[in-house]
Amino acid sequence: MGRGFVRTLAAFGVALAALSASVAASGAASAESVSAEPARALLPPADDQLGGVACPSTSECISVGANFATETPLAETWTTLGWRKIPVKLPTGVAHAELNAVTCPAVKSGVFCVAVGDYFTTAGAPLALAETWNGSTWTPAKASGTSGTFLNSVSCLSATNCLAVGGHETISGTGAPIANAWNGKSWKPVQVTAPAHAMLSEFTGVSCATATFCAATGNTANSSGSMAALIGRWNGKTWSYLKPAAAPKGVFDVSLAGVSCPTAKNCVTAGNGSLAKGGTGSFIEAWNGKTWVRSAPISWPKGTKNPWLVGMTCYAAGHCFTNGYIDWNPDANGGNTGRAAAAQWNGKAWTSTPVTPPGAGKATLFDAVTCRSASFCVAVGLAGPYGQSAGTGLSGFWNGKTWRLVAAK
């Protein structure tokens, strides 16, 4: 499920001012998209970071992301031999891009995957990007052609039925969610009505259970900068908005990240927000077919602070994993802090699953997770020096009992 690792709504006002100044100075600044993850907002460029992962089988996985130092897309395949980088072909004339999410629906033979993100025009504005993978080659497929658009997440029921979501930003600071549908040959824009009273809004995650039920999650911001959770529902023809569950007491400026819907009556999404007493808090919301309700809180280790959730996956109804990071420093604008974290849902309770902490002077984070069964999950993200922006791709493999961390290429 996609998650993106770029600009947040909370930071957009400051970032937009910086962007405008940069454009005036150089005429070629990179306007990045809104995202559900705050740790990377306003930070110096990082190196390799993986932001999406999908596994067609337990012996093959695909992960995507970006190298933020070179502003180029990143794609890697995993087999029992390890991770291997794969070149990503971009549209003609494009040099800078990022991939935010990837999904691989079941196909009769071979492999078919779709990755989405955005690339940058010479004017510095993002433009939605979609790529397809056939097991050996990435091929760009034209998505929304409107300047200022980006795609954060994608869900496919088959090789001929996909839905990608993201947002559209203007230099004036307004924006709205967007969606694109894939029919096996081309992407077509799907009209999304902007939420009422929202100055800026986007979808950060999407999951389709059937051709007539998809849930998209994200966030909105009003003119005063106050953030709120956003949930959209796609019935195959039109979009409507669903009422999110109330955030936990003391949590404000909330946003929703990854979402997973194993059935049309069973969805789970991860949420985050700021605490009135300082720091951040996370929560889980679940869809029962009629309403969204707040789930039981995650049982984190004693002393855990500032949790932030990004990825969400359910391999069956009542069996889910979420991941992100904990113990990060919300006030650190100089680089990565915190450590990767994950938790699982057994239908009754959310329980943290131990992730080996980084060594002294290091930081880790998870951006996405996918599971094929209770004993096979793969998470991806970043590992790097504490307090610095440089890093390398990180993956974690869950065997039903423990996470095994593996550096990506």
CSV table of C-alpha atoms in Angstrom, one decimal:
chain,number,residue,atom,x,y,z
A,1,MET,CA,0.0,0.0,0.0
A,2,GLY,CA,1.3,3.2,-0.8
A,3,ARG,CA,2.6,5.7,1.4
A,4,GLY,CA,4.8,8.2,0.0
A,5,PHE,CA,7.7,9.8,1.8
A,6,VAL,CA,7.5,13.4,0.9
A,7,ARG,CA,5.8,16.6,2.1
A,8,THR,CA,3.1,16.6,4.7
A,9,LEU,CA,0.1,18.8,5.0
A,10,ALA,CA,1.3,20.0,8.3
A,11,ALA,CA,4.5,21.3,6.8
A,12,PHE,CA,3.0,22.5,3.5
A,13,GLY,CA,2.7,26.1,4.4
A,14,VAL,CA,6.4,26.4,5.4
A,15,ALA,CA,7.4,24.3,2.5
A,16,LEU,CA,5.4,26.2,0.0
A,17,ALA,CA,7.1,29.5,1.0
A,18,ALA,CA,10.5,27.9,0.7
A,19,LEU,CA,9.5,26.5,-2.7
A,20,SER,CA,8.3,29.9,-4.0
A,21,ALA,CA,11.5,31.5,-3.0
A,22,SER,CA,13.5,28.7,-4.6
A,23,VAL,CA,11.5,29.0,-7.9
A,24,ALA,CA,12.1,32.7,-7.9
A,25,ALA,CA,15.8,32.2,-7.5
A,26,SER,CA,16.3,29.3,-9.9
A,27,GLY,CA,13.2,28.7,-11.9
A,28,ALA,CA,13.7,24.9,-11.4
A,29,ALA,CA,12.7,23.9,-7.9
A,30,SER,CA,11.1,20.5,-7.3
A,31,ALA,CA,7.6,20.7,-5.9
A,32,GLU,CA,7.0,17.5,-4.0
A,33,SER,CA,3.6,16.0,-3.1
A,34,VAL,CA,1.8,15.8,0.2
A,35,SER,CA,2.3,12.7,2.3
A,36,ALA,CA,1.3,11.0,5.5
A,37,GLU,CA,4.8,10.8,6.9
A,38,PRO,CA,6.2,13.8,8.8
A,39,ALA,CA,9.7,12.6,9.5
A,40,ARG,CA,11.0,13.4,6.0
A,41,ALA,CA,9.2,16.8,5.6
A,42,LEU,CA,11.6,19.7,5.1
A,43,LEU,CA,14.6,17.5,5.6
A,44,PRO,CA,17.7,17.6,3.3
A,45,PRO,CA,17.7,15.0,0.5
A,46,ALA,CA,18.2,11.4,1.6
A,47,ASP,CA,19.8,8.6,-0.4
A,48,ASP,CA,18.0,5.4,-1.2
A,49,GLN,CA,14.6,5.0,0.6
A,50,LEU,CA,12.0,2.3,-0.2
A,51,GLY,CA,8.4,3.4,0.1
A,52,GLY,CA,6.4,0.6,-1.3
A,53,VAL,CA,6.5,-3.2,-1.5
A,54,ALA,CA,4.5,-6.1,-3.0
A,55,CYS,CA,5.2,-9.8,-3.2
A,56,PRO,CA,3.7,-11.9,-6.0
A,57,SER,CA,4.9,-15.0,-4.1
A,58,THR,CA,6.9,-15.9,-1.1
A,59,SER,CA,10.0,-16.2,-3.3
A,60,GLU,CA,9.7,-12.9,-5.1
A,61,CYS,CA,9.0,-9.3,-4.0
A,62,ILE,CA,9.1,-5.9,-5.7
A,63,SER,CA,10.0,-2.7,-3.9
A,64,VAL,CA,10.0,0.9,-5.1
A,65,GLY,CA,11.1,4.2,-3.8
A,66,ALA,CA,13.6,6.9,-4.7
A,67,ASN,CA,17.1,8.2,-4.3
A,68,PHE,CA,16.5,11.6,-2.9
A,69,ALA,CA,20.1,12.8,-3.5
A,70,THR,CA,19.8,12.3,-7.3
A,71,GLU,CA,15.9,12.6,-7.5
A,72,THR,CA,15.7,9.4,-9.4
A,73,PRO,CA,13.3,6.5,-9.0
A,74,LEU,CA,14.3,3.3,-7.3
A,75,ALA,CA,13.1,-0.2,-7.9
A,76,GLU,CA,14.4,-3.5,-6.5
A,77,THR,CA,13.4,-7.2,-6.8
A,78,TRP,CA,14.0,-9.7,-4.0
A,79,THR,CA,14.5,-13.4,-4.4
A,80,THR,CA,16.0,-16.0,-2.2
A,81,LEU,CA,19.4,-14.7,-3.5
A,82,GLY,CA,18.7,-11.2,-2.1
A,83,TRP,CA,17.8,-7.7,-3.4
A,84,ARG,CA,18.7,-6.5,-6.8
A,85,LYS,CA,18.2,-3.0,-8.3
A,86,ILE,CA,16.4,-2.7,-11.6
A,87,PRO,CA,16.5,0.2,-14.0
A,88,VAL,CA,13.3,2.2,-14.3
A,89,LYS,CA,12.4,3.6,-17.7
A,90,LEU,CA,10.9,7.1,-17.5
A,91,PRO,CA,8.9,9.0,-20.0
A,92,THR,CA,10.9,10.6,-22.8
A,93,GLY,CA,12.8,13.7,-21.6
A,94,VAL,CA,12.2,13.0,-17.9
A,95,ALA,CA,15.2,12.7,-15.5
A,96,HIS,CA,13.8,13.2,-12.0
A,97,ALA,CA,11.1,11.1,-10.5
A,98,GLU,CA,10.0,9.0,-7.4
A,99,LEU,CA,7.9,5.9,-7.0
A,100,ASN,CA,5.6,5.9,-3.9
A,101,ALA,CA,3.8,2.6,-4.1
A,102,VAL,CA,3.6,-0.7,-5.9
A,103,THR,CA,1.1,-3.6,-6.1
A,104,CYS,CA,1.1,-7.0,-7.9
A,105,PRO,CA,-2.3,-8.6,-8.5
A,106,ALA,CA,-2.6,-12.3,-9.1
A,107,VAL,CA,-2.2,-13.2,-12.8
A,108,LYS,CA,-2.6,-16.5,-14.6
A,109,SER,CA,1.1,-16.6,-15.7
A,110,GLY,CA,4.1,-14.5,-15.2
A,111,VAL,CA,4.2,-11.3,-13.1
A,112,PHE,CA,2.4,-8.0,-13.4
A,113,CYS,CA,2.9,-5.1,-11.1
A,114,VAL,CA,2.0,-1.4,-11.1
A,115,ALA,CA,4.0,1.3,-9.4
A,116,VAL,CA,2.9,5.0,-9.1
A,117,GLY,CA,4.5,8.2,-8.0
A,118,ASP,CA,5.4,11.5,-9.8
A,119,TYR,CA,8.1,13.1,-11.9
A,120,PHE,CA,9.1,16.7,-12.2
A,121,THR,CA,8.7,19.1,-15.0
A,122,THR,CA,11.3,21.7,-15.9
A,123,ALA,CA,9.1,24.2,-14.1
A,124,GLY,CA,9.5,22.2,-10.9
A,125,ALA,CA,5.9,21.0,-10.7
A,126,PRO,CA,5.1,17.3,-10.1
A,127,LEU,CA,3.2,15.2,-12.7
A,128,ALA,CA,1.6,11.9,-12.0
A,129,LEU,CA,3.6,8.9,-13.0
A,130,ALA,CA,2.6,5.2,-13.4
A,131,GLU,CA,4.8,2.3,-14.4
A,132,THR,CA,4.0,-1.4,-15.2
A,133,TRP,CA,6.4,-4.3,-14.5
A,134,ASN,CA,6.2,-7.6,-16.5
A,135,GLY,CA,8.9,-9.4,-14.6
A,136,SER,CA,11.8,-8.0,-16.6
A,137,THR,CA,11.1,-4.4,-17.6
A,138,TRP,CA,9.5,-1.3,-16.3
A,139,THR,CA,7.4,0.6,-18.8
A,140,PRO,CA,5.9,4.1,-18.2
A,141,ALA,CA,2.2,4.5,-18.8
A,142,LYS,CA,0.8,8.0,-19.1
A,143,ALA,CA,-1.4,8.9,-16.1
A,144,SER,CA,-3.1,12.2,-15.4
A,145,GLY,CA,-1.6,14.9,-17.5
A,146,THR,CA,-2.4,17.9,-15.3
A,147,SER,CA,0.6,19.8,-13.8
A,148,GLY,CA,0.9,19.6,-10.1
A,149,THR,CA,-0.5,16.1,-9.7
A,150,PHE,CA,1.0,13.1,-7.9
A,151,LEU,CA,0.0,9.5,-7.1
A,152,ASN,CA,0.6,8.1,-3.6
A,153,SER,CA,-1.1,4.7,-3.7
A,154,VAL,CA,-2.5,2.0,-6.1
A,155,SER,CA,-4.7,-1.1,-5.7
A,156,CYS,CA,-5.3,-3.7,-8.5
A,157,LEU,CA,-7.9,-6.4,-8.6
A,158,SER,CA,-6.4,-7.7,-11.8
A,159,ALA,CA,-4.1,-6.7,-14.6
A,160,THR,CA,-7.0,-4.9,-16.2
A,161,ASN,CA,-8.5,-3.2,-13.2
A,162,CYS,CA,-6.5,-0.8,-11.0
A,163,LEU,CA,-7.2,2.4,-9.1
A,164,ALA,CA,-4.5,4.9,-8.2
A,165,VAL,CA,-5.0,7.9,-5.9
A,166,GLY,CA,-3.1,11.0,-4.9
A,167,GLY,CA,-3.6,14.7,-5.1
A,168,HIS,CA,-3.2,17.9,-7.0
A,169,GLU,CA,-1.5,21.0,-5.7
A,170,THR,CA,-1.3,24.5,-7.0
A,171,ILE,CA,1.3,27.1,-6.3
A,172,SER,CA,-1.3,29.2,-4.5
A,173,GLY,CA,-1.6,26.5,-1.8
A,174,THR,CA,-4.8,24.8,-2.7
A,175,GLY,CA,-5.3,21.2,-3.7
A,176,ALA,CA,-7.7,18.3,-3.9
A,177,PRO,CA,-7.6,14.5,-4.2
A,178,ILE,CA,-7.3,12.8,-7.6
A,179,ALA,CA,-7.8,9.3,-8.9
A,180,ASN,CA,-6.9,7.4,-12.1
A,181,ALA,CA,-8.3,4.0,-13.3
A,182,TRP,CA,-6.4,1.4,-15.3
A,183,ASN,CA,-8.2,-0.8,-17.8
A,184,GLY,CA,-5.2,-2.8,-19.0
A,185,LYS,CA,-4.3,-0.5,-21.8
A,186,SER,CA,-4.4,3.1,-20.5
A,187,TRP,CA,-5.1,5.3,-17.4
A,188,LYS,CA,-8.2,7.4,-17.3
A,189,PRO,CA,-8.9,10.2,-14.8
A,190,VAL,CA,-11.7,9.5,-12.4
A,191,GLN,CA,-13.5,12.6,-11.2
A,192,VAL,CA,-13.2,13.3,-7.5
A,193,THR,CA,-15.2,16.1,-5.8
A,194,ALA,CA,-13.1,18.0,-3.4
A,195,PRO,CA,-14.1,17.7,0.3
A,196,ALA,CA,-16.2,20.6,1.6
A,197,HIS,CA,-14.4,23.4,3.4
A,198,ALA,CA,-11.0,22.0,2.5
A,199,MET,CA,-8.3,24.2,1.2
A,200,LEU,CA,-5.8,21.4,0.7
A,201,SER,CA,-6.6,17.6,0.6
A,202,GLU,CA,-5.2,14.4,-0.8
A,203,PHE,CA,-5.6,10.6,-0.8
A,204,THR,CA,-2.5,8.8,0.6
A,205,GLY,CA,-3.8,5.2,0.6
A,206,VAL,CA,-6.3,3.0,-1.4
A,207,SER,CA,-7.5,-0.5,-1.2
A,208,CYS,CA,-10.1,-2.2,-3.5
A,209,ALA,CA,-11.9,-5.3,-2.2
A,210,THR,CA,-14.2,-5.6,-5.3
A,211,ALA,CA,-14.9,-3.7,-8.5
A,212,THR,CA,-17.6,-1.8,-6.7
A,213,PHE,CA,-15.9,-1.1,-3.4
A,214,CYS,CA,-12.6,0.8,-2.8
A,215,ALA,CA,-11.6,2.8,0.2
A,216,ALA,CA,-9.2,5.7,0.0
A,217,THR,CA,-7.7,7.4,3.0
A,218,GLY,CA,-5.9,10.7,3.5
A,219,ASN,CA,-6.2,14.1,5.0
A,220,THR,CA,-7.5,17.6,4.6
A,221,ALA,CA,-6.5,21.0,5.8
A,222,ASN,CA,-8.6,24.2,6.1
A,223,SER,CA,-7.5,27.8,5.6
A,224,SER,CA,-6.3,28.0,9.2
A,225,GLY,CA,-4.1,24.9,8.7
A,226,SER,CA,-6.1,22.5,10.9
A,227,MET,CA,-5.9,19.0,9.6
A,228,ALA,CA,-8.5,16.3,9.6
A,229,ALA,CA,-8.9,12.6,8.5
A,230,LEU,CA,-10.3,12.0,5.0
A,231,ILE,CA,-12.0,8.7,3.8
A,232,GLY,CA,-13.3,8.3,0.3
A,233,ARG,CA,-15.4,5.4,-1.1
A,234,TRP,CA,-15.4,4.4,-4.8
A,235,ASN,CA,-18.4,2.3,-6.0
A,236,GLY,CA,-17.0,1.7,-9.5
A,237,LYS,CA,-18.8,4.8,-10.9
A,238,THR,CA,-18.6,7.7,-8.4
A,239,TRP,CA,-16.8,8.8,-5.3
A,240,SER,CA,-18.5,9.7,-2.0
A,241,TYR,CA,-17.0,10.5,1.4
A,242,LEU,CA,-17.4,8.5,4.6
A,243,LYS,CA,-17.3,9.8,8.2
A,244,PRO,CA,-14.0,8.9,9.9
A,245,ALA,CA,-14.0,7.7,13.5
A,246,ALA,CA,-13.2,10.3,16.1
A,247,ALA,CA,-9.5,10.6,16.9
A,248,PRO,CA,-8.4,9.6,20.4
A,249,LYS,CA,-8.7,12.3,23.1
A,250,GLY,CA,-5.8,14.7,23.0
A,251,VAL,CA,-4.9,13.9,19.4
A,252,PHE,CA,-5.4,16.7,16.9
A,253,ASP,CA,-4.3,17.6,13.3
A,254,VAL,CA,-4.9,14.0,12.3
A,255,SER,CA,-4.2,12.2,9.0
A,256,LEU,CA,-4.7,8.7,7.7
A,257,ALA,CA,-2.0,6.7,6.0
A,258,GLY,CA,-2.2,3.2,4.6
A,259,VAL,CA,-5.5,1.2,4.3
A,260,SER,CA,-6.3,-2.4,3.6
A,261,CYS,CA,-9.7,-3.9,2.7
A,262,PRO,CA,-9.7,-7.7,2.5
A,263,THR,CA,-13.5,-7.5,2.0
A,264,ALA,CA,-16.0,-4.8,1.3
A,265,LYS,CA,-17.2,-5.0,4.9
A,266,ASN,CA,-13.7,-5.2,6.5
A,267,CYS,CA,-11.1,-2.4,6.2
A,268,VAL,CA,-8.4,-1.1,8.4
A,269,THR,CA,-6.4,2.1,8.3
A,270,ALA,CA,-3.6,3.7,10.3
A,271,GLY,CA,-3.9,7.2,11.6
A,272,ASN,CA,-1.6,9.8,13.2
A,273,GLY,CA,-1.7,13.2,14.8
A,274,SER,CA,-0.1,15.6,17.2
A,275,LEU,CA,-0.6,15.4,21.0
A,276,ALA,CA,-1.8,18.3,23.0
A,277,LYS,CA,1.0,17.7,25.4
A,278,GLY,CA,3.6,17.5,22.7
A,279,GLY,CA,4.8,14.8,20.4
A,280,THR,CA,2.8,12.5,18.2
A,281,GLY,CA,0.2,9.7,18.7
A,282,SER,CA,-1.1,7.0,16.4
A,283,PHE,CA,-4.4,5.1,16.2
A,284,ILE,CA,-6.3,2.5,14.1
A,285,GLU,CA,-9.7,2.8,12.5
A,286,ALA,CA,-11.8,-0.1,11.1
A,287,TRP,CA,-14.7,-0.3,8.7
A,288,ASN,CA,-17.5,-2.8,9.5
A,289,GLY,CA,-19.5,-2.3,6.3
A,290,LYS,CA,-21.5,0.6,7.8
A,291,THR,CA,-19.3,2.9,9.8
A,292,TRP,CA,-15.7,3.6,10.7
A,293,VAL,CA,-14.9,2.9,14.3
A,294,ARG,CA,-11.7,3.4,16.3
A,295,SER,CA,-10.0,0.1,17.0
A,296,ALA,CA,-8.2,-1.0,20.2
A,297,PRO,CA,-4.9,0.8,20.7
A,298,ILE,CA,-1.6,-0.9,19.9
A,299,SER,CA,0.2,-2.4,22.9
A,300,TRP,CA,3.6,-0.8,22.4
A,301,PRO,CA,6.6,-1.6,24.7
A,302,LYS,CA,6.6,0.3,28.0
A,303,GLY,CA,8.3,3.7,27.5
A,304,THR,CA,7.5,4.0,23.8
A,305,LYS,CA,6.9,7.6,22.7
A,306,ASN,CA,6.0,9.4,19.5
A,307,PRO,CA,4.7,6.4,17.4
A,308,TRP,CA,3.9,7.1,13.7
A,309,LEU,CA,2.2,4.5,11.5
A,310,VAL,CA,2.6,4.4,7.7
A,311,GLY,CA,1.9,1.0,6.2
A,312,MET,CA,-1.1,-1.3,6.5
A,313,THR,CA,-1.8,-4.7,5.1
A,314,CYS,CA,-4.4,-7.5,5.8
A,315,TYR,CA,-3.8,-10.9,4.4
A,316,ALA,CA,-7.3,-11.9,5.6
A,317,ALA,CA,-10.2,-10.4,7.5
A,318,GLY,CA,-9.1,-10.0,11.1
A,319,HIS,CA,-5.4,-10.6,10.4
A,320,CYS,CA,-3.4,-7.4,9.7
A,321,PHE,CA,0.0,-5.7,10.1
A,322,THR,CA,0.9,-2.1,10.4
A,323,ASN,CA,4.3,-0.5,10.5
A,324,GLY,CA,6.1,2.8,10.8
A,325,TYR,CA,8.5,4.0,13.5
A,326,ILE,CA,8.6,5.0,17.2
A,327,ASP,CA,10.7,7.1,19.5
A,328,TRP,CA,11.4,9.7,16.8
A,329,ASN,CA,12.1,13.3,17.5
A,330,PRO,CA,9.4,15.6,15.9
A,331,ASP,CA,11.6,18.6,16.4
A,332,ALA,CA,14.6,17.2,14.6
A,333,ASN,CA,14.8,18.9,11.2
A,334,GLY,CA,18.3,17.8,10.5
A,335,GLY,CA,17.8,14.1,9.6
A,336,ASN,CA,16.4,10.7,10.5
A,337,THR,CA,15.5,9.8,14.1
A,338,GLY,CA,13.6,6.9,15.7
A,339,ARG,CA,13.4,3.2,15.0
A,340,ALA,CA,11.4,1.0,12.8
A,341,ALA,CA,8.3,-0.6,14.4
A,342,ALA,CA,5.5,-2.9,13.5
A,343,ALA,CA,2.3,-4.4,15.1
A,344,GLN,CA,-0.2,-7.1,14.2
A,345,TRP,CA,-3.9,-7.6,14.6
A,346,ASN,CA,-5.4,-11.0,15.4
A,347,GLY,CA,-9.0,-9.9,15.3
A,348,LYS,CA,-9.1,-9.0,18.9
A,349,ALA,CA,-6.1,-6.9,19.8
A,350,TRP,CA,-3.1,-5.0,18.3
A,351,THR,CA,0.2,-6.2,19.6
A,352,SER,CA,3.7,-4.8,18.8
A,353,THR,CA,6.1,-7.2,17.1
A,354,PRO,CA,9.7,-6.8,18.1
A,355,VAL,CA,12.0,-5.1,15.6
A,356,THR,CA,15.7,-5.1,16.3
A,357,PRO,CA,16.6,-1.5,17.2
A,358,PRO,CA,19.3,0.3,15.3
A,359,GLY,CA,22.8,0.4,16.8
A,360,ALA,CA,24.2,3.4,18.5
A,361,GLY,CA,24.2,6.5,16.3
A,362,LYS,CA,21.7,5.0,13.8
A,363,ALA,CA,18.1,5.4,12.9
A,364,THR,CA,15.6,3.2,11.0
A,365,LEU,CA,12.0,3.5,9.8
A,366,PHE,CA,9.4,1.4,7.9
A,367,ASP,CA,7.4,2.9,5.1
A,368,ALA,CA,5.3,0.0,3.9
A,369,VAL,CA,4.4,-3.6,4.6
A,370,THR,CA,2.8,-6.5,2.7
A,371,CYS,CA,1.9,-10.0,4.0
A,372,ARG,CA,1.0,-13.2,2.1
A,373,SER,CA,0.3,-15.2,5.3
A,374,ALA,CA,0.8,-15.2,9.0
A,375,SER,CA,4.4,-16.3,8.5
A,376,PHE,CA,5.5,-14.2,5.6
A,377,CYS,CA,5.5,-10.4,5.6
A,378,VAL,CA,7.9,-8.0,4.1
A,379,ALA,CA,8.4,-4.4,5.3
A,380,VAL,CA,10.6,-1.7,3.6
A,381,GLY,CA,12.0,1.6,4.6
A,382,LEU,CA,15.2,3.3,5.4
A,383,ALA,CA,18.3,2.9,7.6
A,384,GLY,CA,20.9,5.6,8.2
A,385,PRO,CA,23.0,7.6,10.6
A,386,TYR,CA,21.0,9.2,13.4
A,387,GLY,CA,20.3,12.9,12.9
A,388,GLN,CA,21.5,12.8,9.2
A,389,SER,CA,19.5,12.7,6.0
A,390,ALA,CA,21.7,10.1,4.2
A,391,GLY,CA,20.5,6.5,4.3
A,392,THR,CA,20.1,3.2,2.5
A,393,GLY,CA,17.1,1.0,1.7
A,394,LEU,CA,16.0,-1.3,4.5
A,395,SER,CA,13.8,-4.4,4.5
A,396,GLY,CA,12.4,-6.6,7.2
A,397,PHE,CA,11.1,-10.2,6.8
A,398,TRP,CA,8.6,-11.6,9.3
A,399,ASN,CA,8.5,-15.4,9.8
A,400,GLY,CA,5.6,-15.5,12.2
A,401,LYS,CA,7.7,-14.9,15.2
A,402,THR,CA,10.5,-12.4,14.6
A,403,TRP,CA,11.6,-9.7,12.1
A,404,ARG,CA,14.8,-10.2,10.3
A,405,LEU,CA,16.3,-6.9,9.0
A,406,VAL,CA,18.1,-7.0,5.6
A,407,ALA,CA,19.8,-4.1,3.9
A,408,ALA,CA,18.6,-3.5,0.4
A,409,LYS,CA,21.0,-2.8,-2.4
